[in-house]
Short mmCIF file of C-alpha atoms and ligand atoms in Angstrom, two decimals:
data_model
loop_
_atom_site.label_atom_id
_atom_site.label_comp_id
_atom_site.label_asym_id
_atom_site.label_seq_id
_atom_site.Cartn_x
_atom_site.Cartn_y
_atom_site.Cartn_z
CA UNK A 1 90.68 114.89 81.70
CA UNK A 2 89.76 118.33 82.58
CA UNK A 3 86.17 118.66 81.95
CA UNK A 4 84.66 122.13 82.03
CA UNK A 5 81.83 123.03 82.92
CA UNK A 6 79.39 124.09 79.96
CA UNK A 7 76.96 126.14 82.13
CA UNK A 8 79.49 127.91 83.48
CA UNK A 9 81.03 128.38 80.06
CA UNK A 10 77.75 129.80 78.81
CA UNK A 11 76.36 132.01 81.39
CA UNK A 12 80.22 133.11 83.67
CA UNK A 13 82.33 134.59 80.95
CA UNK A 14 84.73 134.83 84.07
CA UNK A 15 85.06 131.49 84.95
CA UNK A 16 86.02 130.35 81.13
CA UNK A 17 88.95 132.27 82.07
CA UNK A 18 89.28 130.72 85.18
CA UNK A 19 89.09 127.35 83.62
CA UNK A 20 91.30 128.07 80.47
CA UNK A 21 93.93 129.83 83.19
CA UNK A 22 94.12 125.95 85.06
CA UNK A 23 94.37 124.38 81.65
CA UNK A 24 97.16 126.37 80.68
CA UNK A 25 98.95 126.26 83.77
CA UNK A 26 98.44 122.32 84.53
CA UNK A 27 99.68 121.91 80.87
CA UNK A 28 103.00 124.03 81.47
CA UNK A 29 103.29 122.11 85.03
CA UNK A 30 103.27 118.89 82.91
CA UNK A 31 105.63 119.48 80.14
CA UNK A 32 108.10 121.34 83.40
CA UNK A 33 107.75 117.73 85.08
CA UNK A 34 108.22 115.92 81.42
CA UNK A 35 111.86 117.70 81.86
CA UNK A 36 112.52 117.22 85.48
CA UNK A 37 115.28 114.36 86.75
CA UNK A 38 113.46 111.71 88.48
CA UNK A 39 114.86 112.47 91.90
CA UNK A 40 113.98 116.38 91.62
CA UNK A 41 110.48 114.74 91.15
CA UNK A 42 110.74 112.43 94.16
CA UNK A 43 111.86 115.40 96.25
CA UNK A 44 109.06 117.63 95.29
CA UNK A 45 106.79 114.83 95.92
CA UNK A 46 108.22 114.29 99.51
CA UNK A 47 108.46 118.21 100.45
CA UNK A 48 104.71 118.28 99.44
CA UNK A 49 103.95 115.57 101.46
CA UNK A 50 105.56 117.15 104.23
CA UNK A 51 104.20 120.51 104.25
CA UNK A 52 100.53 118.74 103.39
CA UNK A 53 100.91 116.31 106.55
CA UNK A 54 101.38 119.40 108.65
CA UNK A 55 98.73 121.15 107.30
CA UNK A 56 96.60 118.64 107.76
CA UNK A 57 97.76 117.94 111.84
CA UNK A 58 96.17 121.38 111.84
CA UNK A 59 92.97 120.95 110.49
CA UNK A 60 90.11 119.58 111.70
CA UNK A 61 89.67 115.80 110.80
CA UNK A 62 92.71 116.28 108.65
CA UNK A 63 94.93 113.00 110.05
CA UNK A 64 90.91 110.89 109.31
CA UNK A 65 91.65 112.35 105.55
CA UNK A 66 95.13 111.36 105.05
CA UNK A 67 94.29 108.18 106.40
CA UNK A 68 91.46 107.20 104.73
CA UNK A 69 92.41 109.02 101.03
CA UNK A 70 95.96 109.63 100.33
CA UNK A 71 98.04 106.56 103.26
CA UNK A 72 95.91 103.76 100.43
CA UNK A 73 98.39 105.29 97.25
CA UNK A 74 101.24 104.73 99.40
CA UNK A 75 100.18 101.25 100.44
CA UNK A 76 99.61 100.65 96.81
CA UNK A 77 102.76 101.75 95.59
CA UNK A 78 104.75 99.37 98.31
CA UNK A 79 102.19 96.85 97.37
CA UNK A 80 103.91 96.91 93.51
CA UNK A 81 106.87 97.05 94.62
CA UNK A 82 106.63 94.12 96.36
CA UNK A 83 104.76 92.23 93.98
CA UNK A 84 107.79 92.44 91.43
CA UNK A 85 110.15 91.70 94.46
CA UNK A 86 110.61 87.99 94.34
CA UNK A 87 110.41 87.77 90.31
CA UNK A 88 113.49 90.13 90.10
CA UNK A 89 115.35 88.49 92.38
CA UNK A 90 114.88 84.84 90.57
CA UNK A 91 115.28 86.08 87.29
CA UNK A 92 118.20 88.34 87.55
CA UNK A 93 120.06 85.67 89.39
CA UNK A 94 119.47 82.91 87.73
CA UNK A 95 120.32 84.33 84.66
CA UNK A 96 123.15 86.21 85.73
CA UNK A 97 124.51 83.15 87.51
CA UNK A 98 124.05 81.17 83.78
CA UNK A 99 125.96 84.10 82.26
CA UNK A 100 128.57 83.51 84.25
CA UNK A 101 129.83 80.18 82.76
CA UNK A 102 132.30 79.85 85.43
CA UNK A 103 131.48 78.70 88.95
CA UNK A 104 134.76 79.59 90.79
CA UNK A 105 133.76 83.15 90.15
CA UNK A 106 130.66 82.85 92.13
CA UNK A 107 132.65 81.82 95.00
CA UNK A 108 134.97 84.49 94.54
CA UNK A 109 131.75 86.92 94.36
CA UNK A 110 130.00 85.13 97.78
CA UNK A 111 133.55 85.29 99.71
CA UNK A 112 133.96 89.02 98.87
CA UNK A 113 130.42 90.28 99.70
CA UNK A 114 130.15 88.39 102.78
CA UNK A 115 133.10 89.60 103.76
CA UNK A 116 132.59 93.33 102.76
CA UNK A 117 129.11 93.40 104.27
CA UNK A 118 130.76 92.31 107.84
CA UNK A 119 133.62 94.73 107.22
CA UNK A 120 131.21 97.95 106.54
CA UNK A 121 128.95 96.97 109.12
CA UNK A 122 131.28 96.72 112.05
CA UNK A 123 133.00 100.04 110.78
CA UNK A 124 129.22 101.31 111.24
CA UNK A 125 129.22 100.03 114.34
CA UNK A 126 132.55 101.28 116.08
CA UNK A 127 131.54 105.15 114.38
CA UNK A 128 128.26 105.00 116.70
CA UNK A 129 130.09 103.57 119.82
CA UNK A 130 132.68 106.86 119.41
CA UNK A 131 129.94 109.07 119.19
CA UNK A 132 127.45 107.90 121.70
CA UNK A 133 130.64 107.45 124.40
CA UNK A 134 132.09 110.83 123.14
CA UNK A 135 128.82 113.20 123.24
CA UNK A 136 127.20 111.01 126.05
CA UNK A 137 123.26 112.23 125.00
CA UNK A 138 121.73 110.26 127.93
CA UNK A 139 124.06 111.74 130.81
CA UNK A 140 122.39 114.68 131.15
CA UNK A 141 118.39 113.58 131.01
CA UNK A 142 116.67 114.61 133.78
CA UNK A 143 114.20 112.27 135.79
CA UNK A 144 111.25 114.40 134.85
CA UNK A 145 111.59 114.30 131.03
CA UNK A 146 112.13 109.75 131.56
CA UNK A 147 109.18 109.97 133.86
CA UNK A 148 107.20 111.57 130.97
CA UNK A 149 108.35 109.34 128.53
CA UNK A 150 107.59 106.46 130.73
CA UNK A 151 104.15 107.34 131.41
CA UNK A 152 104.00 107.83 127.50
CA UNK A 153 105.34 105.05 125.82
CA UNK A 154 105.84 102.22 128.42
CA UNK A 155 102.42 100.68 127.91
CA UNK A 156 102.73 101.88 123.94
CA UNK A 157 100.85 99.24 121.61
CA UNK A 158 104.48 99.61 119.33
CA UNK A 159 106.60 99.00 122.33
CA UNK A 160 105.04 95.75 123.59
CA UNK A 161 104.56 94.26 120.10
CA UNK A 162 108.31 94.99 119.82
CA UNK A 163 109.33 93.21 123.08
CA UNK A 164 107.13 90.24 121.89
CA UNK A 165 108.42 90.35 118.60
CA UNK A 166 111.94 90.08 120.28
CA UNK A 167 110.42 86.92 122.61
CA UNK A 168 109.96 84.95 119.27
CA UNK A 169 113.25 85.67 117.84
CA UNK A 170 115.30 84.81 120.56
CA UNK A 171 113.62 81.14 121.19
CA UNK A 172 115.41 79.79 118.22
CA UNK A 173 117.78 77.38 118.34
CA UNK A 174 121.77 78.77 117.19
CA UNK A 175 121.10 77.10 113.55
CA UNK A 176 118.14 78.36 113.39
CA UNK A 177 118.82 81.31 110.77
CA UNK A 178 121.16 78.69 108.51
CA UNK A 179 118.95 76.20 108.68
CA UNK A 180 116.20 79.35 107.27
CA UNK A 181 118.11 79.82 104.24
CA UNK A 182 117.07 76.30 103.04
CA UNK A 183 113.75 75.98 101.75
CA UNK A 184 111.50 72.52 101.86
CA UNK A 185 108.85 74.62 99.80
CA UNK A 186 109.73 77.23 97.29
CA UNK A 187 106.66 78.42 96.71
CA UNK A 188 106.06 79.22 100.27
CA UNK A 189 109.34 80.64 99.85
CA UNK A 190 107.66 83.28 97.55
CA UNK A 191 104.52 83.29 99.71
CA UNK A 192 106.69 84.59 102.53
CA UNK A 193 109.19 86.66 100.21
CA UNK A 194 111.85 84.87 102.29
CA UNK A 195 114.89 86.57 100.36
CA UNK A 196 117.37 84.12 101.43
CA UNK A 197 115.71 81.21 100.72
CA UNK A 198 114.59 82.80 97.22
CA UNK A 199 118.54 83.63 96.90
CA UNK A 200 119.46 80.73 97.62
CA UNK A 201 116.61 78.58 95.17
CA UNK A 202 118.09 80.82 92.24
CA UNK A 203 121.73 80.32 92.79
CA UNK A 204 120.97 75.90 92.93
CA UNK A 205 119.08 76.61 89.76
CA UNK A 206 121.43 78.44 88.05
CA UNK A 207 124.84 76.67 88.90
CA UNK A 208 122.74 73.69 87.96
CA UNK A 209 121.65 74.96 84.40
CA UNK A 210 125.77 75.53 84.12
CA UNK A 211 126.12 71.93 84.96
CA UNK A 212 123.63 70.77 82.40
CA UNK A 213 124.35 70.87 78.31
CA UNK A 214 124.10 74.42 76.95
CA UNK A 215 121.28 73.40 74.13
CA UNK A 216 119.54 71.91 76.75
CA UNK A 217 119.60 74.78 79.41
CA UNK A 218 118.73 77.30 76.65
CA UNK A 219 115.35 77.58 76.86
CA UNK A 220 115.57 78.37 80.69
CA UNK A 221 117.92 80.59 80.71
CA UNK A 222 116.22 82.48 77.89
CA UNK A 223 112.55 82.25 79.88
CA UNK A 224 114.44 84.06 83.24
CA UNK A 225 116.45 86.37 81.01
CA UNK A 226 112.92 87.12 79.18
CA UNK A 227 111.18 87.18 82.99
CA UNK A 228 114.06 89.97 83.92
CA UNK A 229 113.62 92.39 81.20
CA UNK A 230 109.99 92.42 81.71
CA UNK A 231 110.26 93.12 85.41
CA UNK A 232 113.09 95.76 84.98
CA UNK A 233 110.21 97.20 82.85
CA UNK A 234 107.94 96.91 85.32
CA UNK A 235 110.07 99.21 87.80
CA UNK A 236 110.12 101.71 85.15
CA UNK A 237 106.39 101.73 85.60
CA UNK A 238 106.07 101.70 88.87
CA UNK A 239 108.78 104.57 89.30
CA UNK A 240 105.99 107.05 87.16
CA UNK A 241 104.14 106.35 90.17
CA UNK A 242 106.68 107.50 92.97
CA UNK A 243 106.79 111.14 93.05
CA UNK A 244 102.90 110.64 94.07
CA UNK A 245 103.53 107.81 96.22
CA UNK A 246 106.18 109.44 98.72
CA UNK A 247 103.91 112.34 98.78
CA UNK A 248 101.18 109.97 100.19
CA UNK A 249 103.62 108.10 102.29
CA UNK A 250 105.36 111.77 103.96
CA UNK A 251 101.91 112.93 104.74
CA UNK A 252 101.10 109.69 106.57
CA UNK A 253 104.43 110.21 108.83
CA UNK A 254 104.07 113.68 110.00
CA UNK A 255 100.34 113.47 111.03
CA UNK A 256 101.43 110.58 113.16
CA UNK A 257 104.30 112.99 114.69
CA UNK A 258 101.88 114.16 118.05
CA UNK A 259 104.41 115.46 120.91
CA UNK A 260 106.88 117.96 119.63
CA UNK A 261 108.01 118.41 123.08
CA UNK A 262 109.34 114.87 123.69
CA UNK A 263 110.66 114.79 120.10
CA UNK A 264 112.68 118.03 121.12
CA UNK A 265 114.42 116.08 124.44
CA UNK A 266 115.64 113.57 122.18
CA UNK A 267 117.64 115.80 119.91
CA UNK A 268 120.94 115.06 121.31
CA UNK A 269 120.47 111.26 120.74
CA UNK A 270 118.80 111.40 117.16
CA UNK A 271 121.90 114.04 116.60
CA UNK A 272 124.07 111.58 117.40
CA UNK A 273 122.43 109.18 115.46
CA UNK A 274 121.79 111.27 112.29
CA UNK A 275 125.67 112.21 112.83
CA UNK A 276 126.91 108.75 112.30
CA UNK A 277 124.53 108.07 109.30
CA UNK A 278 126.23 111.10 107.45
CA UNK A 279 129.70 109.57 108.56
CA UNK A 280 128.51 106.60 106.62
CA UNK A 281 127.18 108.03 103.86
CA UNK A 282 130.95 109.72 103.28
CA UNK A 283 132.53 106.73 103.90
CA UNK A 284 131.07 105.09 101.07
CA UNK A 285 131.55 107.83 98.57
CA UNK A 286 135.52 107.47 99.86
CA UNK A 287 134.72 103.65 99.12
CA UNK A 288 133.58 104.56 95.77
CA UNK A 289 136.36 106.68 94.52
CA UNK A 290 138.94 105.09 95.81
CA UNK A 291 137.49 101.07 94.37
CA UNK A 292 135.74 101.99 91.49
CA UNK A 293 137.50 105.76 90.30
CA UNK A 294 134.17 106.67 89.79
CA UNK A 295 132.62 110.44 90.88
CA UNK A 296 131.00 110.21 94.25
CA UNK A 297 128.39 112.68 92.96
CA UNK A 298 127.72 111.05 89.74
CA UNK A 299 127.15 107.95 92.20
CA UNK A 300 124.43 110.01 94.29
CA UNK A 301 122.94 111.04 91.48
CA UNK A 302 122.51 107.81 89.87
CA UNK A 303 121.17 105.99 92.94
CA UNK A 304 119.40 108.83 94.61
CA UNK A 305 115.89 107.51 93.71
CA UNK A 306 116.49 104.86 95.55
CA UNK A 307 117.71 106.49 98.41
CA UNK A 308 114.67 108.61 98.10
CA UNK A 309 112.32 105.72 98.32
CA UNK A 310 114.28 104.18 100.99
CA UNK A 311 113.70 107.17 102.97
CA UNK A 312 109.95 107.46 102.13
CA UNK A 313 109.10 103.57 102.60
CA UNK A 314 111.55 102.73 105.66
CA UNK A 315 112.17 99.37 104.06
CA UNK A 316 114.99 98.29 102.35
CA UNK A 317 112.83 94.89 101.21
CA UNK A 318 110.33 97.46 99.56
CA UNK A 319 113.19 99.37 97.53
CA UNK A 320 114.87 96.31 96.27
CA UNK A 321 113.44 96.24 93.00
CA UNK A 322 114.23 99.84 92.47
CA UNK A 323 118.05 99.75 93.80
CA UNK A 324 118.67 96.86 91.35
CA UNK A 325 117.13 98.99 88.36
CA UNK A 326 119.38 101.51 89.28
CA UNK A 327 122.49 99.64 90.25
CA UNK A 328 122.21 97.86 86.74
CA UNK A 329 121.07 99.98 84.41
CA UNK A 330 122.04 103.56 86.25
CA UNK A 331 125.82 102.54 87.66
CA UNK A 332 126.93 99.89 85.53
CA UNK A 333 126.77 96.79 87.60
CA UNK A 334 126.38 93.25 85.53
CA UNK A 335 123.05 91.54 86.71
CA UNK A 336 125.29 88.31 87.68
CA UNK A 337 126.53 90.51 90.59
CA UNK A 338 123.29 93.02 91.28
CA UNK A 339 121.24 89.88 91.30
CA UNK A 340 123.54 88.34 94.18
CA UNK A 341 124.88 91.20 95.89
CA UNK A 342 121.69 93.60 96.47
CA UNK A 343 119.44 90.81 97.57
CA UNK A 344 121.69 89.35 100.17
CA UNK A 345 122.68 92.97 100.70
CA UNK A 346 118.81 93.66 101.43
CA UNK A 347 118.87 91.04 104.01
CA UNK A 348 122.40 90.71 106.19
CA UNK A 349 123.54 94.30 105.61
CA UNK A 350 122.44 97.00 107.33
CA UNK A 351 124.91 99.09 108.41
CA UNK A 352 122.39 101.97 109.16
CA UNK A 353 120.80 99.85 111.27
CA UNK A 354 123.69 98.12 113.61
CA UNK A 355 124.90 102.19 113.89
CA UNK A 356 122.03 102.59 115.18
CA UNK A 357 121.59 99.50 117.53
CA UNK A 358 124.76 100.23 119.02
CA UNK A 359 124.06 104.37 119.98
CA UNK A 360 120.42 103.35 120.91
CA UNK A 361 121.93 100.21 123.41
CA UNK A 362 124.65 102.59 124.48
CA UNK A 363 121.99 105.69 125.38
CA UNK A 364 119.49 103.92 126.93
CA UNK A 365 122.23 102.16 129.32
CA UNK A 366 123.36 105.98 129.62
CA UNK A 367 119.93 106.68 130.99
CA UNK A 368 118.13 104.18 133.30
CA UNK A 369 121.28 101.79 133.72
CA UNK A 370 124.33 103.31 133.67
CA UNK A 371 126.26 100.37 136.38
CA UNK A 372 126.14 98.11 132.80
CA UNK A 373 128.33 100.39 130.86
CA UNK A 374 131.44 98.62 130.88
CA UNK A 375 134.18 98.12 128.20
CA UNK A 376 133.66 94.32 128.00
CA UNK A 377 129.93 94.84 127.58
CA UNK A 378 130.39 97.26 125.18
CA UNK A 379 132.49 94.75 123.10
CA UNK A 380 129.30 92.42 123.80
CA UNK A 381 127.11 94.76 121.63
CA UNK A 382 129.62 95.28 118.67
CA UNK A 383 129.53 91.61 118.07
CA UNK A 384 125.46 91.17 119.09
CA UNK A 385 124.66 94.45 117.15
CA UNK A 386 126.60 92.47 114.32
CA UNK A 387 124.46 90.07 114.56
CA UNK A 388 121.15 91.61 115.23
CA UNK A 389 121.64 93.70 112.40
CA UNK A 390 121.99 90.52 109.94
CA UNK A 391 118.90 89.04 111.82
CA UNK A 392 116.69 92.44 111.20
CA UNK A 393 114.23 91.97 108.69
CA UNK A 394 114.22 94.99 105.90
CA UNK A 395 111.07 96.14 107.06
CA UNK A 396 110.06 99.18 109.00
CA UNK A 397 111.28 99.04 112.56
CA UNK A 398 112.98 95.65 112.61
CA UNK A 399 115.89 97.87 114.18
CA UNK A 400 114.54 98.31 116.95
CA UNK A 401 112.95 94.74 117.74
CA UNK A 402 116.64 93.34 117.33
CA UNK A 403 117.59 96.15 119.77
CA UNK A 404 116.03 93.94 122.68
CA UNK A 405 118.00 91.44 121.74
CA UNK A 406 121.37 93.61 121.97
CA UNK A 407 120.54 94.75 125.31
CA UNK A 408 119.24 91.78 126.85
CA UNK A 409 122.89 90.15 125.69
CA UNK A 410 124.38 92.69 128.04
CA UNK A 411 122.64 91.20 130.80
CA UNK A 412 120.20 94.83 130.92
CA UNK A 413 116.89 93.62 133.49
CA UNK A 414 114.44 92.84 131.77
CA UNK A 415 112.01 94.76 133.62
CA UNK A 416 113.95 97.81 132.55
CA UNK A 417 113.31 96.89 128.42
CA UNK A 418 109.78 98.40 127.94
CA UNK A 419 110.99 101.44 129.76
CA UNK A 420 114.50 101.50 127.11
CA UNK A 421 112.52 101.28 124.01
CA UNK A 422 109.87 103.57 125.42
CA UNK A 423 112.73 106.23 125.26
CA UNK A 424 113.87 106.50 121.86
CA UNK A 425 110.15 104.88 120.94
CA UNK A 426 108.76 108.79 119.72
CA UNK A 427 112.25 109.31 117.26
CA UNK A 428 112.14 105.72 115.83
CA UNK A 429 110.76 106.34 112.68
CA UNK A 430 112.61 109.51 111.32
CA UNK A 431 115.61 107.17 112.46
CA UNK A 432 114.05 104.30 110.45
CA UNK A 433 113.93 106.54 107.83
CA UNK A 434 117.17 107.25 107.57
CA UNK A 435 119.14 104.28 108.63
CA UNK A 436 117.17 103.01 105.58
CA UNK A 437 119.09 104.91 103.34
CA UNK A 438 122.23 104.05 104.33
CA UNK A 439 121.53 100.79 104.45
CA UNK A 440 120.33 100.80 100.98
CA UNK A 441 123.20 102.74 99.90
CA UNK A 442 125.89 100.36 101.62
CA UNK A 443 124.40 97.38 99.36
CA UNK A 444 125.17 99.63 96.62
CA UNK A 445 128.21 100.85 97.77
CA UNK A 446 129.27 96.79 97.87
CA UNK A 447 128.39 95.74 94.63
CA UNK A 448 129.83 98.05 92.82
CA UNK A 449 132.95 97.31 94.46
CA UNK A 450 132.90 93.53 94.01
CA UNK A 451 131.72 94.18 90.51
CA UNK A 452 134.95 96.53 89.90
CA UNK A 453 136.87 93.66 91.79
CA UNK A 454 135.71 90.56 89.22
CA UNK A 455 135.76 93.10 85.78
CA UNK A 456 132.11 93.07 85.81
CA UNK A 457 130.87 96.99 86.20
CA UNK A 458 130.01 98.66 83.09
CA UNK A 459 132.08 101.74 82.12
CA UNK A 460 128.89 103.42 80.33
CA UNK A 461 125.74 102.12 81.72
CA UNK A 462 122.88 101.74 79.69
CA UNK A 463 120.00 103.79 80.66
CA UNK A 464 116.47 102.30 79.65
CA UNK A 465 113.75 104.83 80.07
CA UNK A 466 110.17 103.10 80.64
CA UNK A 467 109.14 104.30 76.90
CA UNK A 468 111.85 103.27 74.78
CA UNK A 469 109.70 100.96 72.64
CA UNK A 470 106.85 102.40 73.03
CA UNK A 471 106.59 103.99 70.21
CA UNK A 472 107.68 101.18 67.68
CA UNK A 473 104.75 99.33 69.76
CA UNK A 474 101.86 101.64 68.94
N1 LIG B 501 113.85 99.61 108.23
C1 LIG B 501 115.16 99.08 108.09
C2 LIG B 501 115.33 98.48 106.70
O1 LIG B 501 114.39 98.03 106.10
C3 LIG B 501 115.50 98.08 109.14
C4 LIG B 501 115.55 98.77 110.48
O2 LIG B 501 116.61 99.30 110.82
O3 LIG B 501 114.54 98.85 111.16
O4 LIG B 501 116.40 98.50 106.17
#
């Protein structure tokens, strides 16, 4: 791998050394890295990223290079991740569901995360209304710093395709998201990754390989509980990968970071929002003690990769392989309730995200329409931020498409909308970033309760590493 050069070897006795000093050094980096935790390795990986994407805003040409040579390993990385996606979620299900030999306990399992997912997320809700009425971050902005975001953002490709977005979503028909879960096509289900409708596929397929003779259902079960282990490989794989990956994806954020200034006018509101993340986050490690005994820090520690990745890809769709790998196999959780809980979880909960909704609605109002802040209206946008938030696709910046759809329930002018989202358009994605995390670490949070709650979390996990039969394989 490190080829030296034999002219140089032969005729610059200096650069040998020069060489042999990089060889040396690369092969004590590699056997320091060999010891490192996984996240410590994600984190150096993003903080390199970080400092690199700056450097390069400085350079010359240096967002063209980050774009064209180091964004692709990022996009690759998400690509994987995605690929395993829909075989994970089919495999662990249906063979947890077959495990399970006892269909009252699923409906047990459904009633309780349902109802847990609504329960954290309109917790997550009320928390940002108390801030964003308490601190008020959009009382004090003056005319000249909205008039500069205005001319800014207003006409901003993102904005528009946001509004538009929001168009499509909110010509559907009531039923229309129940009548989404059902499927006429699987395999266009998997075409589209359409996680309900994948959810729902797998739990029909395994109640019904309950219903059928055990000899007979064998052979199934034993393909999907085959299918699973190889995927949960897979994510071991793909993991070696990360700590390169975020640094590729970091860079690619902070060269796209271009007006400090306007960044530095929102601080309040990101504050707030940041503030009620946090609030979250320490609300589920009180969740965690308190349902499952367990150490809140062992709990960080075990799902922290995930977290991490969360943070780096702003998608929660993109992380659900790994926060299954380490909800099963890190915390304990039986794959009958990881495969159900995190993939719904993925979908309808996103308590990061209605937090969000609700100080973003809230601010904005604060700012260009202040006449619409009343008590009943803000009762409007806990239910609608409910809502939007179980409508947002786990995908970068479905937040803030759903958003629309908050405000426009509020009866806010429409006319107003492209100038709402162009305020808090420039902090979205550090926001994105981070309601990702908690929204990742709510689903989580919620199956390891309702695993505690039906006797189905692990005391002592079993940890596979992506080399444990390596050897006997060579
Ligand atoms: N990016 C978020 C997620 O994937 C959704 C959002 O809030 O925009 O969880």
């Amino acid at each position: 791998m490190f080829l030296v050069n034999t002219a140089d070897y032969t005729s610059k006795g200096r650069s040998v050394f020069n060489y042999l000093y990089i060889f040396q050094f690369l092969n004590i980096l590699n056997s320091f890295m060999k010891k490192v935790a996984l996240h410590w390795k994600i984190l150096i990986g993003m903080v390199l990223g970080i400092a690199f994407g700056f450097v390069m805003n400085s350079v010359a040409g240096g967002k063209g290079f980050v774009t064209d040579w180091i964004k692709p390993f990022g996009t690759i990385f998400i690509n994987l991740l995605k690929l395993i996606a829909v075989p994970l979620i089919l495999a662990s299900l249906i063979k947890g569901i077959s495990d399970l030999k006892d269909i009252s306990k699923i409906k047990k399992m459904g009633f309780r995360t349902i109802s847990i997912y609504v329960g954290t997320t309109l917790i997550a809700i009320i928390i940002g209304l108390l801030i964003v009425n308490t601190v008020k971050p959009g009382a004090g902005m003056s005319a000249d710093t909205i008039e500069k975001i205005k001319a800014k953002y207003e006409t901003d490709l993102g904005v528009t395709d946001k509004l538009v977005k929001a168009s499509v979503q909110k010509d559907a028909g009531p039923l229309q998201a129940l009548i989404d879960i059902f499927p006429s096509n699987i395999f266009q289900s998997f075409v589209d990754a359409s996680m309900l409708q994948i959810i729902f596929f797998a739990l029909f397929v395994g109640i019904s390989l309950l219903l059928i003779p055990e000899k007979k259902a064998k052979p199934l079960v034993d393909f999907f509980d085959s299918l699973n282990e190889m995927v949960m490989k897979m994510v071991d794989l793909i993991m070696l990968f990360a700590p390169y990956a975020v640094f590729a994806l970091l860079a690619n954020v902070i060269i796209a970071f271009d007006d400090i200034e306007i960044l530095l006018k929102l601080l309040v509101y990101a504050s707030c929002v940041v503030g009620g993340l946090l609030l979250m986050i320490a609300f589920y490690l009180v969740l965690v003690k308190v349902y499952t005994k367990k150490s809140p820090l062992w709990f960080l520690k075990q799902i922290s990769p995930a977290q991490l990745l969360a943070f780096s890809t702003s998608s929660s769709a993109a992380t659900l392989p790994v926060t299954m790998e380490r909800v099963e196999e890190h915390l304990g959780v039986d794959k009958e309730v990881s495969g159900f809980v995190l993939p719904v979880g993925a979908t309808i909960n996103m308590d990061g995200t209605s937090l969000y909704q609700a100080i973003a609605a809230v601010f904005i109002m604060q700012v260009i329409w202040p006449e619409g802040l009343t008590f009943s209206n803000q009762l409007v946008i806990v239910l609608t931020a409910l809502l939007a938030s179980i409508g947002s696709a786990a995908v970068p910046s479905a937040g803030m498409v759903m958003l629309v759809i908050v405000l426009e329930s509020v009866g806010f002018p429409e006319e107003l909308l492209p100038i709402g989202l162009a305020l808090i358009f420039a902090v979205d994605r550090p926001l994105d970033m981070m309601r990702t995390t908690v929204n990742v670490t709510g689903d989580a949070t919620v199956s390891m309760i309702v695993a505690k709650s039906l006797g189905k979390l692990k005391d002592k996990p079993v940890e596979k590493k992506w080399d444990d039969t390596y050897k006997t394989v060579k």
